[in-house]
Coordinates of C-alpha atoms and ligand atoms in Angstrom, one line a residue:
M1 CA 7.9 -10.3 20.9
N2 CA 8.9 -6.9 22.3
G3 CA 5.6 -5.9 23.2
G4 CA 5.8 -2.3 22.2
L5 CA 2.4 -2.3 20.3
A6 CA 0.5 -4.5 22.9
G7 CA -2.9 -3.3 23.1
K8 CA -2.9 -1.6 19.8
R9 CA -4.9 -2.3 16.5
V10 CA -2.7 -2.0 13.5
L11 CA -4.4 -2.0 10.0
V12 CA -2.2 -2.7 7.1
S13 CA -2.9 -2.8 3.4
A14 CA -0.8 -4.9 1.0
G15 CA -0.1 -6.1 -2.5
P16 CA -1.4 -4.8 -5.9
T17 CA -4.8 -4.5 -7.0
F18 CA -6.5 -5.8 -10.2
E19 CA -9.1 -3.7 -12.1
D20 CA -11.0 -5.8 -14.3
I21 CA -11.3 -4.8 -18.1
D22 CA -13.7 -7.7 -19.2
P23 CA -14.1 -11.3 -18.0
V24 CA -10.4 -12.6 -19.0
R25 CA -8.5 -9.3 -18.5
F26 CA -7.4 -6.7 -15.9
I27 CA -5.2 -4.0 -15.2
G28 CA -2.5 -4.9 -12.3
N29 CA 0.9 -3.9 -11.2
R30 CA 4.1 -5.5 -10.1
S31 CA 3.7 -5.3 -6.4
S32 CA 4.4 -8.7 -4.7
G33 CA 2.8 -7.8 -1.5
R34 CA 5.8 -9.0 0.6
M35 CA 6.8 -5.6 2.3
G36 CA 3.3 -5.3 3.4
F37 CA 3.1 -8.9 4.8
A38 CA 6.4 -8.3 6.5
V39 CA 5.1 -5.3 8.0
A40 CA 2.1 -7.0 9.4
A41 CA 4.2 -9.9 10.7
A42 CA 6.4 -7.3 12.5
A43 CA 3.4 -5.6 14.1
V44 CA 2.3 -8.9 15.6
E45 CA 5.8 -9.5 16.8
A46 CA 5.5 -6.0 18.6
G47 CA 2.3 -7.3 20.3
A48 CA -0.3 -5.6 18.2
E49 CA -3.8 -6.9 17.1
V50 CA -3.2 -7.1 13.2
V51 CA -5.8 -6.7 10.4
L52 CA -4.2 -7.3 6.9
V53 CA -6.1 -6.2 3.9
A54 CA -4.6 -8.1 1.0
G55 CA -4.7 -7.7 -2.6
P56 CA -4.3 -10.6 -5.1
V57 CA -0.9 -12.0 -3.8
H58 CA 0.2 -15.7 -3.4
L59 CA 1.7 -15.5 0.1
P60 CA 0.8 -17.2 3.3
T61 CA -1.0 -15.1 6.0
P62 CA 1.7 -14.5 8.9
D63 CA 0.8 -16.0 12.1
G64 CA -1.6 -14.3 14.3
V65 CA -2.8 -11.9 11.5
Q66 CA -6.5 -11.5 10.6
R67 CA -6.5 -11.5 6.7
I68 CA -9.1 -9.9 4.4
D69 CA -8.7 -10.8 0.8
V70 CA -9.6 -8.3 -2.0
R71 CA -9.1 -7.8 -5.5
S72 CA -10.0 -4.3 -6.8
A73 CA -9.1 -0.8 -5.6
A74 CA -12.8 -0.3 -4.7
Q75 CA -12.8 -3.5 -2.7
L76 CA -9.7 -2.5 -0.8
H77 CA -11.2 0.9 -0.1
D78 CA -14.4 -0.8 1.4
A79 CA -12.4 -3.3 3.4
V80 CA -9.9 -0.7 4.9
L81 CA -12.6 1.6 5.8
G82 CA -14.6 -1.0 7.2
A83 CA -11.9 -2.2 9.4
L84 CA -11.6 1.1 11.2
P85 CA -11.1 2.1 14.0
A86 CA -7.5 1.3 14.4
D87 CA -4.6 2.8 16.2
V88 CA -2.2 2.6 13.1
Y89 CA -2.8 2.4 9.4
I90 CA 0.1 1.3 7.3
G91 CA -1.0 1.8 3.6
A92 CA 1.6 -0.5 1.9
A93 CA -0.8 -1.7 -0.9
A94 CA -0.1 -0.5 -4.4
V95 CA -3.5 0.6 -5.1
A96 CA -4.4 1.3 -8.7
D97 CA -4.8 5.1 -9.2
F98 CA -7.3 4.4 -12.3
T99 CA -10.0 1.9 -13.0
P100 CA -11.9 1.3 -16.2
R101 CA -15.0 3.0 -16.3
A102 CA -17.1 0.2 -17.1
V103 CA -16.4 -3.6 -16.9
S104 CA -17.1 -5.2 -20.3
E105 CA -19.6 -7.9 -19.7
H106 CA -18.2 -9.8 -22.6
K107 CA -14.7 -10.4 -23.8
I108 CA -13.4 -7.4 -25.8
K109 CA -13.0 -8.6 -29.4
K110 CA -10.7 -7.3 -32.1
T111 CA -12.5 -5.1 -34.5
A112 CA -11.8 -5.6 -38.3
G113 CA -10.1 -2.5 -39.7
S114 CA -9.0 -1.1 -36.3
D115 CA -5.6 -1.2 -35.0
T116 CA -6.2 0.5 -31.7
L117 CA -8.5 0.1 -28.7
V118 CA -9.3 3.0 -26.4
L119 CA -10.0 2.1 -22.7
E120 CA -11.5 4.9 -20.5
L121 CA -10.1 4.9 -17.2
V122 CA -11.6 6.9 -14.1
R123 CA -9.8 7.9 -10.8
T124 CA -10.1 5.6 -8.0
R125 CA -10.6 6.6 -4.3
D126 CA -7.5 7.4 -2.6
V127 CA -7.7 5.1 0.5
L128 CA -4.8 6.6 2.4
A129 CA -6.1 10.2 2.1
E130 CA -9.6 8.9 3.1
V131 CA -8.4 7.0 6.2
A132 CA -6.1 10.3 7.2
A133 CA -9.1 12.5 7.0
H134 CA -11.7 10.1 8.7
A135 CA -13.6 10.8 11.7
S136 CA -12.1 7.7 13.4
R137 CA -8.6 8.5 12.1
P138 CA -5.9 6.4 13.5
S139 CA -3.3 8.1 15.6
L140 CA -0.7 7.2 13.2
V141 CA -1.4 7.0 9.4
V142 CA 1.7 5.8 7.4
G143 CA 1.9 5.9 3.6
F144 CA 4.2 4.3 1.3
A145 CA 5.5 6.1 -1.9
A146 CA 7.0 4.1 -4.9
E147 CA 9.3 6.4 -6.7
T148 CA 11.6 6.0 -9.6
H149 CA 13.1 9.5 -9.3
D150 CA 13.2 12.6 -7.1
V151 CA 12.3 10.3 -4.1
E152 CA 12.6 12.9 -1.3
R153 CA 10.6 15.6 -3.0
Y154 CA 7.5 13.4 -3.9
A155 CA 7.4 11.6 -0.8
L156 CA 7.6 14.8 1.3
G157 CA 4.9 16.2 -1.1
K158 CA 2.6 13.1 -0.5
L159 CA 3.4 13.4 3.5
E160 CA 1.8 16.8 3.3
A161 CA -0.9 16.4 0.5
K162 CA -2.5 13.3 2.1
R163 CA -1.9 14.7 5.9
L164 CA 0.1 11.6 7.0
D165 CA 2.2 11.2 9.9
M166 CA 4.7 9.2 8.1
I167 CA 5.9 8.0 4.6
A168 CA 8.0 5.3 3.6
A169 CA 9.7 5.8 0.3
N170 CA 11.2 3.0 -1.8
R171 CA 12.9 3.6 -5.1
V172 CA 11.5 1.1 -7.6
G173 CA 13.5 0.1 -10.6
V174 CA 16.9 0.0 -9.0
D175 CA 18.6 -3.4 -7.7
G176 CA 18.0 -4.6 -4.1
S177 CA 14.9 -2.5 -3.6
G178 CA 11.4 -2.2 -4.5
F179 CA 8.6 -4.5 -5.9
E180 CA 9.9 -7.8 -7.0
S181 CA 12.9 -7.9 -4.8
A182 CA 13.0 -10.0 -1.4
E183 CA 15.3 -6.8 -0.2
N184 CA 14.4 -3.4 0.4
A185 CA 15.8 -0.2 1.2
L186 CA 13.4 2.6 2.5
D187 CA 13.6 6.3 3.1
V188 CA 11.2 7.1 5.9
Y189 CA 10.0 10.7 6.5
W190 CA 7.8 12.3 9.1
P191 CA 7.3 16.1 9.9
G192 CA 10.6 17.1 11.3
G193 CA 12.5 14.0 10.9
K194 CA 13.9 11.2 8.4
R195 CA 15.7 8.0 8.7
A196 CA 17.2 5.7 6.1
L197 CA 16.3 1.8 6.7
G198 CA 18.0 -1.0 5.1
P199 CA 19.0 -2.1 2.5
G200 CA 18.3 -5.5 3.9
P201 CA 15.8 -8.3 3.8
K202 CA 12.0 -7.1 3.8
T203 CA 11.4 -8.8 7.2
E204 CA 14.2 -6.9 8.6
V205 CA 13.5 -3.5 7.0
A206 CA 9.9 -4.3 8.1
R207 CA 10.9 -4.7 11.6
Q208 CA 13.0 -1.4 11.8
L209 CA 9.9 0.4 10.3
I210 CA 7.4 -1.0 13.1
H211 CA 10.1 0.2 15.6
L212 CA 9.9 3.8 14.1
I213 CA 6.4 3.8 14.2
Q214 CA 6.2 2.6 18.1
K215 CA 8.6 5.5 18.7
Q216 CA 6.5 7.9 17.0
M217 CA 3.4 6.8 18.9
T218 CA 5.0 7.6 21.9
A219 CA 6.7 10.9 20.9
Ligands
CTP1 N1 -2.8 5.0 -2.2 C1 -4.1 4.6 -1.8 N2 -5.2 4.6 -2.6 C2 -5.0 5.0 -4.0 C3 -3.8 5.3 -4.4 C4 -2.7 5.3 -3.5 O1 -4.4 4.6 -0.6 N3 -6.1 4.9 -4.7 C5 -1.8 4.9 -1.3 C6 -0.8 3.5 -1.5 O2 -1.2 2.7 -0.6 C7 0.4 4.3 -0.7 C8 0.3 5.9 -1.1 O3 -1.1 6.1 -1.5 O4 0.5 4.4 0.5 C9 1.2 6.4 -2.5 O5 0.7 5.9 -3.5 P1 1.2 6.3 -5.0 O6 0.6 5.8 -6.0 O7 2.7 6.0 -4.9 O8 1.3 7.8 -4.9 P2 0.0 8.8 -5.4 O9 -0.3 9.6 -4.6 O10 -0.9 7.9 -6.3 O11 1.0 9.7 -6.5 P3 1.5 9.3 -8.0 O12 0.9 8.1 -8.6 O13 1.6 10.7 -8.6 O14 3.1 9.1 -7.6

């Protein structure tokens, strides 16, 4: 333990969310949760008190972490906002941007004569932006951006639009980076600076990110 985050409360969200359609179906995404879990573990190593809000993943809880399991974007929202105040929020969860307007009480059946099914989706609340605008705003709010192209442009756009202190962009859909890989490479941006981390094991990249966060807190 290097102790750089001793006395700090770090709140991390990780994993996907599952948005139920009916009792047997949901809309999910390919987030494994591994990057967020590695970030939580690295924050514990740095001496922080860590609360991890985890979407539906099959991963062991890192030692020393207080874990709150959730399923949907709405549950993740309530758990994260309910865990404030914190000194740092790291939004590593791949939160669904849209959820079905209503969950069907019964399994949706095929209808004779119809080849299509229309699902009406509504926007979810942006947890990261709400944390950044909260009355108990953490001193450092860090977002993640999963981008397939124009990584820097989109990452900087989110940094500003959501009023973040830092954003870690990973390029999904390329080898050695992203959702289902044990390795990752991040391009981290903050107002006036940027740094490339990795490629390397997610555990190592997470330690480097926590190190950058520590430096930013004392800057
Ligand atoms: N996020 C969130 N709540 C949401 C959606 C996203 O807190 N409802 C957070 C994620 O945890 C991540 C960041 O926002 O830290 C970026 O999410 P992403 O889905 O990549 O970006 P969006 O802002 O939703 O933009 P787009 O889908 O257009 O890429």
